[in-house]
CSV table of C-alpha atoms and ligand atoms in Angstrom, one decimal:
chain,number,residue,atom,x,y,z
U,1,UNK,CA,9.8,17.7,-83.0
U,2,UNK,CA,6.2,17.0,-83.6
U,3,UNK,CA,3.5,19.5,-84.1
U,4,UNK,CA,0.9,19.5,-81.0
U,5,UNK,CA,-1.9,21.6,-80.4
U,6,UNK,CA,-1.5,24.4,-78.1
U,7,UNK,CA,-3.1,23.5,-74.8
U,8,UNK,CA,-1.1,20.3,-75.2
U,9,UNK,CA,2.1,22.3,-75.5
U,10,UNK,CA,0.8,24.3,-72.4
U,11,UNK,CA,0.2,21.2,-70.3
U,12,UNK,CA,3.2,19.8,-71.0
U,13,UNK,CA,4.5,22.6,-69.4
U,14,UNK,CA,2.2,23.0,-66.5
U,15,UNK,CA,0.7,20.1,-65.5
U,16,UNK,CA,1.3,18.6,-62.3
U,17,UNK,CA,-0.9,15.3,-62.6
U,18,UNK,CA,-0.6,13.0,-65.4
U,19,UNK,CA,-1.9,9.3,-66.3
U,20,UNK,CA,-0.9,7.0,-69.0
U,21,UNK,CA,-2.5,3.9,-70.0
U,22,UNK,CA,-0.7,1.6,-72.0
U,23,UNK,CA,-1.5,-1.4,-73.6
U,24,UNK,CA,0.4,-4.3,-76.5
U,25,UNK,CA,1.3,-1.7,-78.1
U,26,UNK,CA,4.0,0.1,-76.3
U,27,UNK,CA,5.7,-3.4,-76.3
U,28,UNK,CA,5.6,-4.2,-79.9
U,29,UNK,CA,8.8,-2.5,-81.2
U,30,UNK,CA,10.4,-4.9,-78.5
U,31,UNK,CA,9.2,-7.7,-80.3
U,32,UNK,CA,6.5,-8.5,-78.1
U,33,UNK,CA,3.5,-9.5,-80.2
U,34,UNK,CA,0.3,-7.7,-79.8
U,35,UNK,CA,-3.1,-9.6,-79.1
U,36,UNK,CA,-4.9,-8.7,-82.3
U,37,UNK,CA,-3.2,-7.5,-85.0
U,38,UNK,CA,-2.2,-9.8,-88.0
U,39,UNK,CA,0.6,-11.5,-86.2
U,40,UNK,CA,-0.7,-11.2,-82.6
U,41,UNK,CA,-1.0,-13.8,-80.6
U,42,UNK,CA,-4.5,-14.4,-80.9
U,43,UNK,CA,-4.5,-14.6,-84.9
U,44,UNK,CA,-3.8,-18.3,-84.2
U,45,UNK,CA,-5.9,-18.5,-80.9
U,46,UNK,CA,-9.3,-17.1,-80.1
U,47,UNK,CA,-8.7,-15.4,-76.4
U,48,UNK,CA,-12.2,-17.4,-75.4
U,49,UNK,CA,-9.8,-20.4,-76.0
U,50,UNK,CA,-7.0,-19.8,-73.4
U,51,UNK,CA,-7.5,-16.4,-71.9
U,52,UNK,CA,-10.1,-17.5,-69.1
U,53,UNK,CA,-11.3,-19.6,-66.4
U,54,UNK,CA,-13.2,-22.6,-67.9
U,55,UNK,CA,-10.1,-22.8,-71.1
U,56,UNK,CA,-7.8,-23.6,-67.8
U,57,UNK,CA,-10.3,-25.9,-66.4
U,58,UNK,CA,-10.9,-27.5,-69.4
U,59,UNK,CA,-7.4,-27.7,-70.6
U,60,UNK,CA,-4.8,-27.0,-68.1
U,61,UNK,CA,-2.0,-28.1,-70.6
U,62,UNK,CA,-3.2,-25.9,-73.2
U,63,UNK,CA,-2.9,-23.2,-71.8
U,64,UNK,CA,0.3,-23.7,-70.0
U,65,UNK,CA,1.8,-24.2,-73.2
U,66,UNK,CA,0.2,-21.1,-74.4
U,67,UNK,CA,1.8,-18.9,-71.0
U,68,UNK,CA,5.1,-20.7,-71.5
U,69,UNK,CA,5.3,-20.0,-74.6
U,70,UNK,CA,5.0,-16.5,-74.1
U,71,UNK,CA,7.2,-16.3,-71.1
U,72,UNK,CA,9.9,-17.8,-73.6
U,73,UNK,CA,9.2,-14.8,-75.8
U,74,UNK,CA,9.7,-12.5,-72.8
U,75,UNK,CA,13.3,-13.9,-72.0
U,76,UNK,CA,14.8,-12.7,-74.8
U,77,UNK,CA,13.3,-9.1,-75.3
U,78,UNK,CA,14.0,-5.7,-73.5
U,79,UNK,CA,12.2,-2.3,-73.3
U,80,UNK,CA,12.4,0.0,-76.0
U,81,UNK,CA,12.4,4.0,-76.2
U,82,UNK,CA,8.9,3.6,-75.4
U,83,UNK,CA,9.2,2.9,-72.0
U,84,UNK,CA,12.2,4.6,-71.6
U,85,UNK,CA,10.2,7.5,-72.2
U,86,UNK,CA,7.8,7.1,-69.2
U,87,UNK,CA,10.2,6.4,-66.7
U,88,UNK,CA,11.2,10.6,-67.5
U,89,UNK,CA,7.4,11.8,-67.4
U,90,UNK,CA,7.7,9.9,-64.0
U,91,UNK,CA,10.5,11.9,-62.6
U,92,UNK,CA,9.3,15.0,-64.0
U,93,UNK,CA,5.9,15.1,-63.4
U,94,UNK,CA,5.0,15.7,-59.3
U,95,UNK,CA,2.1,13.1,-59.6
U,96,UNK,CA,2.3,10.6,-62.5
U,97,UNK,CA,0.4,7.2,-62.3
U,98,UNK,CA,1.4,4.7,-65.5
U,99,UNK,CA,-1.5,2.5,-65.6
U,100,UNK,CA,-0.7,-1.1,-67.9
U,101,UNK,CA,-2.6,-3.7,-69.2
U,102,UNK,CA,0.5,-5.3,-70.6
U,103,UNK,CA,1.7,-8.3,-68.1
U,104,UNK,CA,4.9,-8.8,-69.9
U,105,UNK,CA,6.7,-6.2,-66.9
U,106,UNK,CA,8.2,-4.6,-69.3
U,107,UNK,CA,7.6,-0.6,-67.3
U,108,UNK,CA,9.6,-2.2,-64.2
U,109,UNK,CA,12.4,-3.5,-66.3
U,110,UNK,CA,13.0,-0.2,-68.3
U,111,UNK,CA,12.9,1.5,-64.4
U,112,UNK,CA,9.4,2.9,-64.1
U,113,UNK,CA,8.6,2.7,-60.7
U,114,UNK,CA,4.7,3.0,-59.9
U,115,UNK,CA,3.2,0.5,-62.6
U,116,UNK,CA,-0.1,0.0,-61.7
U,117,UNK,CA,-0.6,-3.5,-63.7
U,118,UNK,CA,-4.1,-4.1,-64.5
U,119,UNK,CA,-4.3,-7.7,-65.5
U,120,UNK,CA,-1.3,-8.8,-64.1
U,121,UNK,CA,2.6,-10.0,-64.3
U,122,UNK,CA,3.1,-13.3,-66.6
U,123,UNK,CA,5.9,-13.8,-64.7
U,124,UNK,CA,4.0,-15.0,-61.4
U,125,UNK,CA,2.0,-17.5,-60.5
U,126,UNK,CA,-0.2,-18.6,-58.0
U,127,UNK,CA,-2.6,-21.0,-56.9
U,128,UNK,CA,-6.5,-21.2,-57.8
U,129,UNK,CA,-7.8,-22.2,-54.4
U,130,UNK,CA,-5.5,-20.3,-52.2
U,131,UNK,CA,-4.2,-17.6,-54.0
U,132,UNK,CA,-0.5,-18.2,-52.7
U,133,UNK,CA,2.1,-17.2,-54.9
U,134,UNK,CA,4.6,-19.2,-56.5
U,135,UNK,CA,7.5,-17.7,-58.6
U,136,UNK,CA,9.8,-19.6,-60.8
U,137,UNK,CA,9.9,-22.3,-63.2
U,138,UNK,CA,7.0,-25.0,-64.2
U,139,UNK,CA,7.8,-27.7,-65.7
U,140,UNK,CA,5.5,-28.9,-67.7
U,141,UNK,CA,7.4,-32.0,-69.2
U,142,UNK,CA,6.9,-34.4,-66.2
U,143,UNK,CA,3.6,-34.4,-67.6
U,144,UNK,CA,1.9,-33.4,-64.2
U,145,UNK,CA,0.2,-29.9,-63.8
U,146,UNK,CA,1.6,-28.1,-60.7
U,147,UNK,CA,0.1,-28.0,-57.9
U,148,UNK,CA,0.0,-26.3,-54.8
U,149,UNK,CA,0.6,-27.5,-51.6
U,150,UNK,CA,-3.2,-27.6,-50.3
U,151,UNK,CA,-4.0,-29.6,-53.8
U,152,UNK,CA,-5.1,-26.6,-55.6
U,153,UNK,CA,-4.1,-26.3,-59.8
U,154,UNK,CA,-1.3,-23.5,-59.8
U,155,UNK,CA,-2.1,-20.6,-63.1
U,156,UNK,CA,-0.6,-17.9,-63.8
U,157,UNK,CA,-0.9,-14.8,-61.8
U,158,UNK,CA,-2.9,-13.3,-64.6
U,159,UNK,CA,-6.8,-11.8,-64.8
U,160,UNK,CA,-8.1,-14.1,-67.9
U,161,UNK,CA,-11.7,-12.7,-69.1
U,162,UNK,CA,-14.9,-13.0,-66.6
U,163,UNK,CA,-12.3,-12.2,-63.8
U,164,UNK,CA,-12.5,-9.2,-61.5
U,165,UNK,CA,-9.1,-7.4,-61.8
U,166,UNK,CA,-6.9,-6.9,-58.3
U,167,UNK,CA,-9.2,-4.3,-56.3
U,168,UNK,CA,-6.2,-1.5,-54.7
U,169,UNK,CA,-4.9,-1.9,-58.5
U,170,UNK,CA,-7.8,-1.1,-59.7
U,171,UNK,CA,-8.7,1.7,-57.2
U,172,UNK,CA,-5.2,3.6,-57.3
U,173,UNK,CA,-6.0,3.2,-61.4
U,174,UNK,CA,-9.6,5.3,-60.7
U,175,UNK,CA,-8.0,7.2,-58.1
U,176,UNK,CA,-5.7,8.5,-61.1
U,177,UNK,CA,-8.5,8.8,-63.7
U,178,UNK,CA,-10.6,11.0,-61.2
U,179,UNK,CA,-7.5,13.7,-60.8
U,180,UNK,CA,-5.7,13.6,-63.9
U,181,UNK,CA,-5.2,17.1,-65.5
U,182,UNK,CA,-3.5,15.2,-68.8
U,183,UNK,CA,-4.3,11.6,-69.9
U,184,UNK,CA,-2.4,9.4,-72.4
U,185,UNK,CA,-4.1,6.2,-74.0
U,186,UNK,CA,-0.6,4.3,-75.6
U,187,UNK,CA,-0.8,1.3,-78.0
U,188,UNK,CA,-4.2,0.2,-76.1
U,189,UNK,CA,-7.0,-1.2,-79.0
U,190,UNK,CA,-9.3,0.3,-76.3
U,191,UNK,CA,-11.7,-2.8,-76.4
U,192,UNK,CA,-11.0,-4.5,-73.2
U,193,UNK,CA,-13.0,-3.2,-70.3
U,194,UNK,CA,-12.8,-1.8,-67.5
U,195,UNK,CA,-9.0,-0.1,-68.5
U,196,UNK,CA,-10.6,0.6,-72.1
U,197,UNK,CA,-13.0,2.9,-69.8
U,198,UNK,CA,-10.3,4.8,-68.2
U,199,UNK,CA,-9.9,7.6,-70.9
U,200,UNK,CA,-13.1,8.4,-71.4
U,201,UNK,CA,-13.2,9.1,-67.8
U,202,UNK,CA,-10.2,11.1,-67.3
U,203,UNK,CA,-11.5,13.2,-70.0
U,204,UNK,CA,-15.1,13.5,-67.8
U,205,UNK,CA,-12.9,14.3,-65.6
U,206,UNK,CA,-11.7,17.3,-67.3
U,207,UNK,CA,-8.4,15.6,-68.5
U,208,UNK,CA,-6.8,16.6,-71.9
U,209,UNK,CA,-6.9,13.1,-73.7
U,210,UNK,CA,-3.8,12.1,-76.0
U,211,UNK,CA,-4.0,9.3,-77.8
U,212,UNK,CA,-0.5,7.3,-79.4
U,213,UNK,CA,-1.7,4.6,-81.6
U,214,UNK,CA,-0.5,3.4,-85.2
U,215,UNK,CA,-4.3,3.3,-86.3
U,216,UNK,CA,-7.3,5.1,-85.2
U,217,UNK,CA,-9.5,3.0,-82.3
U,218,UNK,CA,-12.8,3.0,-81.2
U,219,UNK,CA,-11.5,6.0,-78.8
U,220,UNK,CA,-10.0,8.1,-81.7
U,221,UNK,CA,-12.9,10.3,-82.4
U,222,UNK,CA,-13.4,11.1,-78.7
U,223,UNK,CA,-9.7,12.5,-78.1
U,224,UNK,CA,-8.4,15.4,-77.9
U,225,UNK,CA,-4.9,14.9,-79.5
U,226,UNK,CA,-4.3,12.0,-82.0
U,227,UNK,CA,-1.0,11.4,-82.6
U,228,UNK,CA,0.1,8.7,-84.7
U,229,UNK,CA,2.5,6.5,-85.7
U,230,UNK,CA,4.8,4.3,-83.3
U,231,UNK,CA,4.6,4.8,-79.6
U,232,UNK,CA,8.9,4.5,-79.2
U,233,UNK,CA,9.2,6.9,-81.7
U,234,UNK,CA,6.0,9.6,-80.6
U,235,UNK,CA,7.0,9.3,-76.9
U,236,UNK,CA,10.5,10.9,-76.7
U,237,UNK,CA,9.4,13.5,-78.7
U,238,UNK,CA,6.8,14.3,-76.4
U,239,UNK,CA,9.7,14.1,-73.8
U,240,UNK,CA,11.9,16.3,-75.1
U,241,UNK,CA,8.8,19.0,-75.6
U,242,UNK,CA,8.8,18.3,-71.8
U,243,UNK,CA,11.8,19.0,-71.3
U,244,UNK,CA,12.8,21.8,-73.5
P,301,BV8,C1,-14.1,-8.0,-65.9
P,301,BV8,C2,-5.0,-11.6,-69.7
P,301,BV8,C3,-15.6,-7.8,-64.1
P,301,BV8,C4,-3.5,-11.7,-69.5
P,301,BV8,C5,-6.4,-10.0,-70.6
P,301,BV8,C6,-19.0,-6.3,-73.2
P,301,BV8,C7,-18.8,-4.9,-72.9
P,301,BV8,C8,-17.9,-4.5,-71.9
P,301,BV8,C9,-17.1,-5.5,-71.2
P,301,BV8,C10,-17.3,-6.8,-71.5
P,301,BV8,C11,-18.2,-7.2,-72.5
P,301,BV8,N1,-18.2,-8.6,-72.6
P,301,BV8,C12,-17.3,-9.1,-71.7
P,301,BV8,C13,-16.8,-8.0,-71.1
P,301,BV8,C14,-15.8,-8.1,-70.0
P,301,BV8,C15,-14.4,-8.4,-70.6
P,301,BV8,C16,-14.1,-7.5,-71.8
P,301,BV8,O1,-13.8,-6.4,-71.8
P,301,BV8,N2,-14.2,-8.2,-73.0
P,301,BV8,C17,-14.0,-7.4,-74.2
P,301,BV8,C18,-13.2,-8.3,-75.2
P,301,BV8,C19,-15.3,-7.0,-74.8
P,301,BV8,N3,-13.5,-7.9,-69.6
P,301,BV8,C20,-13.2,-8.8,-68.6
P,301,BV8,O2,-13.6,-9.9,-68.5
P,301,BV8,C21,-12.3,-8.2,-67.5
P,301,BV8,N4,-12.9,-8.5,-66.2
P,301,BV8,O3,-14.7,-7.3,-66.6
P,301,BV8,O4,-14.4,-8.3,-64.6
P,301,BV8,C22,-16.6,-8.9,-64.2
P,301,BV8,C23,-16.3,-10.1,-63.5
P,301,BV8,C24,-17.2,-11.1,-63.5
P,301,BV8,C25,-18.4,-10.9,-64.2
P,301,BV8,C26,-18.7,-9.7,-64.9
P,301,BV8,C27,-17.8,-8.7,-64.9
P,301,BV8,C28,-10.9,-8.9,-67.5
P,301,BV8,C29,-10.2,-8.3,-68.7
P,301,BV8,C30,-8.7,-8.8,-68.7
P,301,BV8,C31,-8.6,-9.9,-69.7
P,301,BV8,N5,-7.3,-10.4,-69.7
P,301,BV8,N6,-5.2,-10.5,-70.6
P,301,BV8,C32,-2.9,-12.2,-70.7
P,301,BV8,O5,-3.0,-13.4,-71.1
P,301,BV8,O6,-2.3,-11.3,-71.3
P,301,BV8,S1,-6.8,-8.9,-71.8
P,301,BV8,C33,-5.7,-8.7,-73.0
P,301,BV8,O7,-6.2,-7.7,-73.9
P,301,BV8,C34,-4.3,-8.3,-72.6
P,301,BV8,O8,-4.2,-8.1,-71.2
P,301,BV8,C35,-4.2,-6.9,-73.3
P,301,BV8,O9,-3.4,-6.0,-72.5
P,301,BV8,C36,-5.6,-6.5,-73.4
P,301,BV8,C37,-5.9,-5.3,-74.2
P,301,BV8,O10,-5.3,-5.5,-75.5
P,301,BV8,P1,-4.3,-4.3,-76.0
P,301,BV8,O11,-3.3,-4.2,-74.9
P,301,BV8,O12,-5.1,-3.1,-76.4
P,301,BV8,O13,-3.6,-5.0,-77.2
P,301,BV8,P2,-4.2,-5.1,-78.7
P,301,BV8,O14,-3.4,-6.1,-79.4
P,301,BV8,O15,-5.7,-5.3,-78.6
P,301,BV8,O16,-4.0,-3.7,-79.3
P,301,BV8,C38,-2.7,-3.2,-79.6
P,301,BV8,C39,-2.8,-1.8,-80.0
P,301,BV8,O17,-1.5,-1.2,-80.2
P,301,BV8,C40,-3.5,-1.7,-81.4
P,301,BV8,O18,-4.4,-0.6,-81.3
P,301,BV8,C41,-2.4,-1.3,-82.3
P,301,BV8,O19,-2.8,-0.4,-83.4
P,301,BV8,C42,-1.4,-0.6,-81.4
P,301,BV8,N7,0.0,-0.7,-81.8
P,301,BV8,C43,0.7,-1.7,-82.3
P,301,BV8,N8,2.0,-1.4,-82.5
P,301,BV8,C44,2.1,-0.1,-82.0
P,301,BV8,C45,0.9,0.3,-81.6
P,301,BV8,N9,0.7,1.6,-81.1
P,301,BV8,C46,1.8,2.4,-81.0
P,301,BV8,N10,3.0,2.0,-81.4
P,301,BV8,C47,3.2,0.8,-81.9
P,301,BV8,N11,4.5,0.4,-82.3
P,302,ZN,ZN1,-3.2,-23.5,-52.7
């Protein structure tokens, strides 16, 4: 068990509408890197450099590599108690929304059922002029970029930075903020906006904010419960507290 504040305790108990937004995170004891710790993806690469719009102009290839890559790291890992432990808030809470800015799909795999994902599924792709979707492999070793049938470059289905996230995503994700009596922020660095805004609002809002982080963020002194220390071990604990 771990030791909570009371009107945590109490909404655990009681509480009928409940948000969590998670972010690298929750997916680094599945050996997912994180963007910006030591080893996270980004240590090597500046997200300016691959994570937008002109980086894929200016260097399709480059940033193929970079999403293939990470797709290849995605093959071979699996959810971890972390995520196990939201798909039980979501069958025991009446109205749970789990809100992600992780596009590794990770919350579908482990059986969580209404992911709202904020920037994204690396999985998918689609084409830059006509938006249509394309699943499955790309080949990047015949040394031409993909393309869609009506000519335009195919990307992956991802929001890079300077991009407006999916709109009903993004509305259901307010929708959530605006009503939540409890609100989680898990394994989120809290910097990237507009999800790194969400807390703050649920708490507004009038939501009890938790925060599950390893370190303290810029979010941390605005919380009303830190707890810390690793999301796959904090999160059943919170379950069986749920539960009990
Ligand atoms: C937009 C792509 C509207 C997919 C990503 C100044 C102020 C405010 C905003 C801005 C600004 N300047 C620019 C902006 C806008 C910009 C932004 O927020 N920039 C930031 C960097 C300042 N945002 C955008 O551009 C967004 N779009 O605003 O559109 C618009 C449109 C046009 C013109 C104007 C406005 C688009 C944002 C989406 C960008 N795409 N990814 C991909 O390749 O993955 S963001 C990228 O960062 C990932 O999606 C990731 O999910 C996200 C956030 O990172 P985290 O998930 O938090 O991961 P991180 O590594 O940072 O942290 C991990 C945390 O876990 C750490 O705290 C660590 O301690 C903790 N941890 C580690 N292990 C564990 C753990 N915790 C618990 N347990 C563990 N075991
Ligand atoms: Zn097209």
């Amino acid at each position: 068990m771990i030791d909570i504040p009371t009107e945590f305790a109490r909404l655990l108990k009681s509480a009928t509408r409940v948000a969590v937004l998670t972010g690298a995170g929750i997916s680094a004891e599945s050996g997912v890197p994180t963007f910006r710790g030591e080893e996270g993806l980004w240590s090597k690469f500046r997200p300016e450099e691959l994570a937008t719009v002109d980086a894929f102009m200016r260097n399709p290839k480059l940033v193929w590599e970079w999403y293939l890559h990470r797709r290849e790291l995605m093959s071979s890992v699996s959810p971890n108690p972390g995520h196990h432990a939201l798909v039980e808030m979501e069958k025991h809470f009446k109205d749970f929304t789990l809100i992600t800015q992780n596009v590794d799909g990770l919350h579908r795999m482990a059986g969580s059922k209404n992911v709202l994902e904020l920037h994204g599924n690396i999985s998918m792709n689609k084409c830059f002029d006509c938006g249509k979707s394309y699943s499955g492999e790309i080949d990047l070793e015949s040394g031409h970029l993909p393309l869609c049938e009506c000519g335009g470059k195919i990307r992956p289905d991802v929001v890079w930075f300077g991009e407006l996230l999916p709109a009903r995503v993004l509305n259901d994700a307010f929708d959530a903020v605006a009503r939540t009596e409890l609100f989680f922020s898990v394994g989120t660095s809290a910097l990237v906006h507009p999800a790194a805004s969400m807390p703050l609002a649920a708490k507004r809002n009038g939501a009890y904010l938790v925060e599950v982080n390893l370190d303290p963020t810029p979010l941390t002194p605005y919380v009303d419960c830190m707890l810390r220390g690793k999301s796959g071990g904090i999160l059943p604990r919170i379950v069986e507290m749920m539960k009990a």
